[in-house]
Amino acid sequence: KKDDNCKLPENVTVISINWISKQKLKNIFLLYYNFLRIILTNKIDLVFSHMTDTQSALTSPITRLLRIPHVLWYAHAEKSIYLRISAIFVDRIVTSTKGSCPIENGKVLIIGQAINTDLFRFKSKISYNKKLMIHVGRLDPSKKIIELMKHFINDGFTEEIIGDGYDDYGNIITPEIVYIPNSYSLIITDNDNNDTDGAFFPYLNKSKHDLKH
């Protein structure tokens, strides 16, 4: 889709296949149609995949066959079947830390978090009057938000969650936080209709903290 608010350099082209869960055949068709059209009509020096183990599993056998270098960036604890297939065919898997990629072979390259420590210096002895934990990112169980909250709650922090996510049908889940009094459940819901078909995170004791959105 064309977005007039996004100004790209002349040598950059963005093609969206609008990948949506539960539409596997359509997703695969659009991926192969666009991918093959591009690599067969252009001279490709490198294919770089970012956090797309499924798409990499589908395309990396082709890049291997055509001898096009293929690099996958992956930083996630899940060792999916798609990641294992990708690990066979891609030339390199780049990740941030040792625990960020469950694949263990000579293709994995650890490069760190790319944080400029001259600009962001760690000061362990700073004392703050207010303890606030802010999570900025998509609402997804894989982010282990509840584990983070449990840890900071015990240290007297207040939490603020910034971000949204998507359900299995590609619909956006807005960051409205609701909870059931005297229970141990946190539910991320859809702001529009307050449905609880979004992400469900159990085992959170909300009597210890405030939730903001």
PDB file of C-alpha atoms in Angstrom:
ATOM      1  CA  LYS A   1       0.000   0.000   0.000  1.00  0.00           C
ATOM      2  CA  LYS A   2       1.218   3.479  -0.832  1.00  0.00           C
ATOM      3  CA  ASP A   3       1.637   5.798   2.109  1.00  0.00           C
ATOM      4  CA  ASP A   4       2.236   9.436   1.214  1.00  0.00           C
ATOM      5  CA  ASN A   5       3.412  10.115   4.768  1.00  0.00           C
ATOM      6  CA  CYS A   6       6.338   7.744   4.333  1.00  0.00           C
ATOM      7  CA  LYS A   7       9.085   9.198   2.170  1.00  0.00           C
ATOM      8  CA  LEU A   8      11.439   6.503   0.900  1.00  0.00           C
ATOM      9  CA  PRO A   9      14.710   6.935  -0.987  1.00  0.00           C
ATOM     10  CA  GLU A  10      14.410   6.453  -4.737  1.00  0.00           C
ATOM     11  CA  ASN A  11      16.361   3.205  -4.579  1.00  0.00           C
ATOM     12  CA  VAL A  12      14.025   1.640  -1.984  1.00  0.00           C
ATOM     13  CA  THR A  13      10.823  -0.232  -2.847  1.00  0.00           C
ATOM     14  CA  VAL A  14       8.468  -1.720  -0.253  1.00  0.00           C
ATOM     15  CA  ILE A  15       6.087  -4.509  -1.274  1.00  0.00           C
ATOM     16  CA  SER A  16       3.555  -5.725   1.285  1.00  0.00           C
ATOM     17  CA  ILE A  17       1.910  -9.123   0.936  1.00  0.00           C
ATOM     18  CA  ASN A  18      -0.351  -8.405   3.937  1.00  0.00           C
ATOM     19  CA  TRP A  19       0.528 -11.667   5.705  1.00  0.00           C
ATOM     20  CA  ILE A  20      -2.427 -12.670   7.889  1.00  0.00           C
ATOM     21  CA  SER A  21      -2.751 -15.683  10.177  1.00  0.00           C
ATOM     22  CA  LYS A  22      -5.421 -18.243   9.265  1.00  0.00           C
ATOM     23  CA  GLN A  23      -4.953 -17.480   5.549  1.00  0.00           C
ATOM     24  CA  LYS A  24      -2.084 -19.844   4.834  1.00  0.00           C
ATOM     25  CA  LEU A  25      -2.703 -20.591   1.160  1.00  0.00           C
ATOM     26  CA  LYS A  26      -3.192 -16.918   0.296  1.00  0.00           C
ATOM     27  CA  ASN A  27      -0.086 -15.970   2.277  1.00  0.00           C
ATOM     28  CA  ILE A  28       2.089 -18.586   0.602  1.00  0.00           C
ATOM     29  CA  PHE A  29       0.831 -17.702  -2.884  1.00  0.00           C
ATOM     30  CA  LEU A  30       1.486 -13.979  -2.428  1.00  0.00           C
ATOM     31  CA  LEU A  31       4.887 -14.624  -0.885  1.00  0.00           C
ATOM     32  CA  TYR A  32       6.088 -16.872  -3.719  1.00  0.00           C
ATOM     33  CA  TYR A  33       4.532 -14.678  -6.408  1.00  0.00           C
ATOM     34  CA  ASN A  34       6.328 -11.560  -5.232  1.00  0.00           C
ATOM     35  CA  PHE A  35       9.530 -13.271  -4.134  1.00  0.00           C
ATOM     36  CA  LEU A  36      10.053 -15.199  -7.391  1.00  0.00           C
ATOM     37  CA  ARG A  37       9.081 -12.198  -9.507  1.00  0.00           C
ATOM     38  CA  ILE A  38      11.751 -10.099  -7.823  1.00  0.00           C
ATOM     39  CA  ILE A  39      14.666 -12.526  -7.643  1.00  0.00           C
ATOM     40  CA  LEU A  40      14.162 -13.836 -11.170  1.00  0.00           C
ATOM     41  CA  THR A  41      14.046 -10.391 -12.769  1.00  0.00           C
ATOM     42  CA  ASN A  42      16.789  -8.675 -10.757  1.00  0.00           C
ATOM     43  CA  LYS A  43      20.376  -9.305  -9.777  1.00  0.00           C
ATOM     44  CA  ILE A  44      20.165 -10.012  -6.055  1.00  0.00           C
ATOM     45  CA  ASP A  45      23.308  -9.678  -3.952  1.00  0.00           C
ATOM     46  CA  LEU A  46      21.783 -10.697  -0.624  1.00  0.00           C
ATOM     47  CA  VAL A  47      18.474 -11.694   0.953  1.00  0.00           C
ATOM     48  CA  PHE A  48      18.013 -10.486   4.537  1.00  0.00           C
ATOM     49  CA  SER A  49      15.109 -11.795   6.614  1.00  0.00           C
ATOM     50  CA  HIS A  50      14.171 -10.106   9.887  1.00  0.00           C
ATOM     51  CA  MET A  51      12.331 -12.226  12.470  1.00  0.00           C
ATOM     52  CA  THR A  52      10.568 -14.190   9.734  1.00  0.00           C
ATOM     53  CA  ASP A  53      11.359 -17.848  10.354  1.00  0.00           C
ATOM     54  CA  THR A  54       8.222 -19.000   8.487  1.00  0.00           C
ATOM     55  CA  GLN A  55       8.946 -16.970   5.354  1.00  0.00           C
ATOM     56  CA  SER A  56      12.621 -17.896   5.525  1.00  0.00           C
ATOM     57  CA  ALA A  57      11.767 -21.593   5.657  1.00  0.00           C
ATOM     58  CA  LEU A  58       9.702 -21.138   2.494  1.00  0.00           C
ATOM     59  CA  THR A  59      12.248 -19.062   0.558  1.00  0.00           C
ATOM     60  CA  SER A  60      15.675 -20.213   1.774  1.00  0.00           C
ATOM     61  CA  PRO A  61      15.684 -23.455  -0.290  1.00  0.00           C
ATOM     62  CA  ILE A  62      15.236 -21.254  -3.366  1.00  0.00           C
ATOM     63  CA  THR A  63      18.025 -18.859  -2.404  1.00  0.00           C
ATOM     64  CA  ARG A  64      20.302 -21.828  -1.722  1.00  0.00           C
ATOM     65  CA  LEU A  65      19.462 -23.319  -5.123  1.00  0.00           C
ATOM     66  CA  LEU A  66      20.163 -19.986  -6.857  1.00  0.00           C
ATOM     67  CA  ARG A  67      23.293 -19.426  -4.722  1.00  0.00           C
ATOM     68  CA  ILE A  68      22.006 -16.147  -3.335  1.00  0.00           C
ATOM     69  CA  PRO A  69      23.384 -15.428   0.163  1.00  0.00           C
ATOM     70  CA  HIS A  70      20.560 -15.461   2.710  1.00  0.00           C
ATOM     71  CA  VAL A  71      20.878 -14.029   6.236  1.00  0.00           C
ATOM     72  CA  LEU A  72      18.200 -14.396   8.910  1.00  0.00           C
ATOM     73  CA  TRP A  73      17.996 -12.147  11.961  1.00  0.00           C
ATOM     74  CA  TYR A  74      16.321 -14.104  14.769  1.00  0.00           C
ATOM     75  CA  ALA A  75      16.018 -13.181  18.445  1.00  0.00           C
ATOM     76  CA  HIS A  76      13.408 -15.407  20.056  1.00  0.00           C
ATOM     77  CA  ALA A  77      13.399 -18.354  22.440  1.00  0.00           C
ATOM     78  CA  GLU A  78      11.023 -20.484  20.353  1.00  0.00           C
ATOM     79  CA  LYS A  79      12.674 -23.233  18.292  1.00  0.00           C
ATOM     80  CA  SER A  80       9.963 -23.650  15.689  1.00  0.00           C
ATOM     81  CA  ILE A  81      10.008 -26.182  12.880  1.00  0.00           C
ATOM     82  CA  TYR A  82      10.327 -23.216  10.493  1.00  0.00           C
ATOM     83  CA  LEU A  83      13.447 -21.998  12.254  1.00  0.00           C
ATOM     84  CA  ARG A  84      14.984 -25.465  12.073  1.00  0.00           C
ATOM     85  CA  ILE A  85      14.288 -25.645   8.329  1.00  0.00           C
ATOM     86  CA  SER A  86      15.702 -22.158   7.843  1.00  0.00           C
ATOM     87  CA  ALA A  87      18.858 -23.129   9.741  1.00  0.00           C
ATOM     88  CA  ILE A  88      19.543 -25.805   7.133  1.00  0.00           C
ATOM     89  CA  PHE A  89      19.352 -23.514   4.106  1.00  0.00           C
ATOM     90  CA  VAL A  90      20.291 -19.957   5.151  1.00  0.00           C
ATOM     91  CA  ASP A  91      23.926 -18.933   5.109  1.00  0.00           C
ATOM     92  CA  ARG A  92      23.904 -17.140   8.442  1.00  0.00           C
ATOM     93  CA  ILE A  93      21.635 -16.586  11.473  1.00  0.00           C
ATOM     94  CA  VAL A  94      22.352 -13.313  13.252  1.00  0.00           C
ATOM     95  CA  THR A  95      21.152 -12.759  16.817  1.00  0.00           C
ATOM     96  CA  SER A  96      21.713 -10.356  19.699  1.00  0.00           C
ATOM     97  CA  THR A  97      22.750 -12.480  22.691  1.00  0.00           C
ATOM     98  CA  LYS A  98      23.684 -16.061  23.468  1.00  0.00           C
ATOM     99  CA  GLY A  99      20.214 -16.873  24.778  1.00  0.00           C
ATOM    100  CA  SER A 100      18.361 -15.137  21.942  1.00  0.00           C
ATOM    101  CA  CYS A 101      18.534 -17.994  19.433  1.00  0.00           C
ATOM    102  CA  PRO A 102      17.863 -21.659  20.265  1.00  0.00           C
ATOM    103  CA  ILE A 103      19.813 -22.893  17.232  1.00  0.00           C
ATOM    104  CA  GLU A 104      23.320 -24.084  18.021  1.00  0.00           C
ATOM    105  CA  ASN A 105      25.531 -24.431  14.985  1.00  0.00           C
ATOM    106  CA  GLY A 106      28.321 -22.627  13.189  1.00  0.00           C
ATOM    107  CA  LYS A 107      25.882 -20.414  11.290  1.00  0.00           C
ATOM    108  CA  VAL A 108      24.807 -18.415  14.357  1.00  0.00           C
ATOM    109  CA  LEU A 109      26.541 -15.052  14.770  1.00  0.00           C
ATOM    110  CA  ILE A 110      26.049 -13.075  18.020  1.00  0.00           C
ATOM    111  CA  ILE A 111      26.476  -9.318  17.527  1.00  0.00           C
ATOM    112  CA  GLY A 112      25.009  -7.796  20.713  1.00  0.00           C
ATOM    113  CA  GLN A 113      22.145  -5.345  21.185  1.00  0.00           C
ATOM    114  CA  ALA A 114      23.737  -2.503  19.199  1.00  0.00           C
ATOM    115  CA  ILE A 115      23.359  -0.009  22.046  1.00  0.00           C
ATOM    116  CA  ASN A 116      25.768   2.934  22.030  1.00  0.00           C
ATOM    117  CA  THR A 117      27.120   2.778  25.573  1.00  0.00           C
ATOM    118  CA  ASP A 118      28.669   6.227  25.173  1.00  0.00           C
ATOM    119  CA  LEU A 119      25.161   7.680  24.893  1.00  0.00           C
ATOM    120  CA  PHE A 120      23.388   5.233  27.212  1.00  0.00           C
ATOM    121  CA  ARG A 121      25.664   4.588  30.135  1.00  0.00           C
ATOM    122  CA  PHE A 122      24.640   2.103  32.796  1.00  0.00           C
ATOM    123  CA  LYS A 123      24.672   3.581  36.291  1.00  0.00           C
ATOM    124  CA  SER A 124      23.774   0.931  38.830  1.00  0.00           C
ATOM    125  CA  LYS A 125      23.871   3.177  41.902  1.00  0.00           C
ATOM    126  CA  ILE A 126      21.321   5.799  40.821  1.00  0.00           C
ATOM    127  CA  SER A 127      18.491   6.226  43.354  1.00  0.00           C
ATOM    128  CA  TYR A 128      15.043   7.243  42.086  1.00  0.00           C
ATOM    129  CA  ASN A 129      12.165   8.562  44.178  1.00  0.00           C
ATOM    130  CA  LYS A 130       9.553   6.766  42.068  1.00  0.00           C
ATOM    131  CA  LYS A 131       9.871   3.242  40.794  1.00  0.00           C
ATOM    132  CA  LEU A 132       8.223   2.838  37.398  1.00  0.00           C
ATOM    133  CA  MET A 133       8.612  -0.058  34.997  1.00  0.00           C
ATOM    134  CA  ILE A 134       7.622   0.779  31.404  1.00  0.00           C
ATOM    135  CA  HIS A 135       7.172  -1.957  28.806  1.00  0.00           C
ATOM    136  CA  VAL A 136       7.258  -0.650  25.239  1.00  0.00           C
ATOM    137  CA  GLY A 137       6.479  -3.301  22.633  1.00  0.00           C
ATOM    138  CA  ARG A 138       3.796  -5.487  21.156  1.00  0.00           C
ATOM    139  CA  LEU A 139       1.403  -7.369  23.403  1.00  0.00           C
ATOM    140  CA  ASP A 140       2.413 -10.951  22.873  1.00  0.00           C
ATOM    141  CA  PRO A 141       2.830 -13.877  25.306  1.00  0.00           C
ATOM    142  CA  SER A 142       6.300 -14.492  23.870  1.00  0.00           C
ATOM    143  CA  LYS A 143       7.427 -11.196  25.403  1.00  0.00           C
ATOM    144  CA  LYS A 144       6.907 -12.708  28.874  1.00  0.00           C
ATOM    145  CA  ILE A 145       5.352  -9.478  30.136  1.00  0.00           C
ATOM    146  CA  ILE A 146       3.912 -11.189  33.198  1.00  0.00           C
ATOM    147  CA  GLU A 147       7.303 -12.519  34.275  1.00  0.00           C
ATOM    148  CA  LEU A 148       8.669  -8.988  34.035  1.00  0.00           C
ATOM    149  CA  MET A 149       5.772  -7.561  36.005  1.00  0.00           C
ATOM    150  CA  LYS A 150       6.043 -10.155  38.760  1.00  0.00           C
ATOM    151  CA  HIS A 151       9.708  -9.305  39.243  1.00  0.00           C
ATOM    152  CA  PHE A 152       9.212  -5.542  39.393  1.00  0.00           C
ATOM    153  CA  ILE A 153       6.030  -5.731  41.468  1.00  0.00           C
ATOM    154  CA  ASN A 154       7.911  -7.506  44.212  1.00  0.00           C
ATOM    155  CA  ASP A 155      10.376  -4.611  44.249  1.00  0.00           C
ATOM    156  CA  GLY A 156       7.626  -2.018  44.654  1.00  0.00           C
ATOM    157  CA  PHE A 157       7.405  -0.791  41.074  1.00  0.00           C
ATOM    158  CA  THR A 158       4.391   0.621  39.254  1.00  0.00           C
ATOM    159  CA  GLU A 159       3.891  -0.648  35.697  1.00  0.00           C
ATOM    160  CA  GLU A 160       2.974   1.106  32.484  1.00  0.00           C
ATOM    161  CA  ILE A 161       2.336  -0.849  29.278  1.00  0.00           C
ATOM    162  CA  ILE A 162       2.748   0.867  25.912  1.00  0.00           C
ATOM    163  CA  GLY A 163       2.018  -1.021  22.711  1.00  0.00           C
ATOM    164  CA  ASP A 164      -0.504  -3.173  20.948  1.00  0.00           C
ATOM    165  CA  GLY A 165      -0.677  -6.535  19.189  1.00  0.00           C
ATOM    166  CA  TYR A 166      -2.647  -8.662  16.764  1.00  0.00           C
ATOM    167  CA  ASP A 167      -5.020 -11.554  17.157  1.00  0.00           C
ATOM    168  CA  ASP A 168      -5.001 -14.715  15.011  1.00  0.00           C
ATOM    169  CA  TYR A 169      -6.960 -12.943  12.266  1.00  0.00           C
ATOM    170  CA  GLY A 170      -4.688  -9.927  11.925  1.00  0.00           C
ATOM    171  CA  ASN A 171      -6.951  -7.575  13.877  1.00  0.00           C
ATOM    172  CA  ILE A 172      -5.193  -5.078  16.102  1.00  0.00           C
ATOM    173  CA  ILE A 173      -5.470  -5.492  19.867  1.00  0.00           C
ATOM    174  CA  THR A 174      -5.300  -2.111  21.576  1.00  0.00           C
ATOM    175  CA  PRO A 175      -3.515  -1.761  24.919  1.00  0.00           C
ATOM    176  CA  GLU A 176      -6.526  -1.619  27.214  1.00  0.00           C
ATOM    177  CA  ILE A 177      -5.776  -3.427  30.456  1.00  0.00           C
ATOM    178  CA  VAL A 178      -8.641  -4.877  32.463  1.00  0.00           C
ATOM    179  CA  TYR A 179      -8.585  -7.147  35.453  1.00  0.00           C
ATOM    180  CA  ILE A 180     -10.927  -9.165  37.608  1.00  0.00           C
ATOM    181  CA  PRO A 181     -10.886  -8.025  41.258  1.00  0.00           C
ATOM    182  CA  ASN A 182      -9.499 -10.540  43.755  1.00  0.00           C
ATOM    183  CA  SER A 183      -8.249 -12.748  40.951  1.00  0.00           C
ATOM    184  CA  TYR A 184      -4.883 -13.584  39.460  1.00  0.00           C
ATOM    185  CA  SER A 185      -5.588 -12.863  35.814  1.00  0.00           C
ATOM    186  CA  LEU A 186      -4.609 -10.083  33.432  1.00  0.00           C
ATOM    187  CA  ILE A 187      -6.447  -9.808  30.133  1.00  0.00           C
ATOM    188  CA  ILE A 188      -5.488  -7.717  27.128  1.00  0.00           C
ATOM    189  CA  THR A 189      -8.719  -6.810  25.360  1.00  0.00           C
ATOM    190  CA  ASP A 190     -10.042  -5.046  22.296  1.00  0.00           C
ATOM    191  CA  ASN A 191     -10.925  -1.448  23.163  1.00  0.00           C
ATOM    192  CA  ASP A 192     -13.857  -1.357  20.753  1.00  0.00           C
ATOM    193  CA  ASN A 193     -15.975  -4.185  22.083  1.00  0.00           C
ATOM    194  CA  ASN A 194     -14.160  -5.280  25.258  1.00  0.00           C
ATOM    195  CA  ASP A 195     -13.918  -8.851  23.975  1.00  0.00           C
ATOM    196  CA  THR A 196     -11.496 -11.115  25.779  1.00  0.00           C
ATOM    197  CA  ASP A 197     -10.327 -12.977  22.688  1.00  0.00           C
ATOM    198  CA  GLY A 198      -6.966 -11.231  22.737  1.00  0.00           C
ATOM    199  CA  ALA A 199      -3.923 -12.376  24.694  1.00  0.00           C
ATOM    200  CA  PHE A 200      -4.578 -13.991  28.078  1.00  0.00           C
ATOM    201  CA  PHE A 201      -1.914 -13.898  30.737  1.00  0.00           C
ATOM    202  CA  PRO A 202      -2.600 -15.866  33.945  1.00  0.00           C
ATOM    203  CA  TYR A 203      -1.130 -15.810  37.439  1.00  0.00           C
ATOM    204  CA  LEU A 204      -0.799 -12.093  38.102  1.00  0.00           C
ATOM    205  CA  ASN A 205      -1.744 -10.774  41.526  1.00  0.00           C
ATOM    206  CA  LYS A 206      -3.074  -7.295  40.855  1.00  0.00           C
ATOM    207  CA  SER A 207      -3.594  -6.447  44.513  1.00  0.00           C
ATOM    208  CA  LYS A 208       0.080  -5.422  44.632  1.00  0.00           C
ATOM    209  CA  HIS A 209       0.196  -2.756  41.971  1.00  0.00           C
ATOM    210  CA  ASP A 210      -1.538  -0.287  39.682  1.00  0.00           C
ATOM    211  CA  LEU A 211      -2.086  -0.988  36.005  1.00  0.00           C
ATOM    212  CA  LYS A 212      -2.006   1.876  33.546  1.00  0.00           C
ATOM    213  CA  HIS A 213      -2.606   2.099  29.816  1.00  0.00           C
TER     214      HIS A 213
END
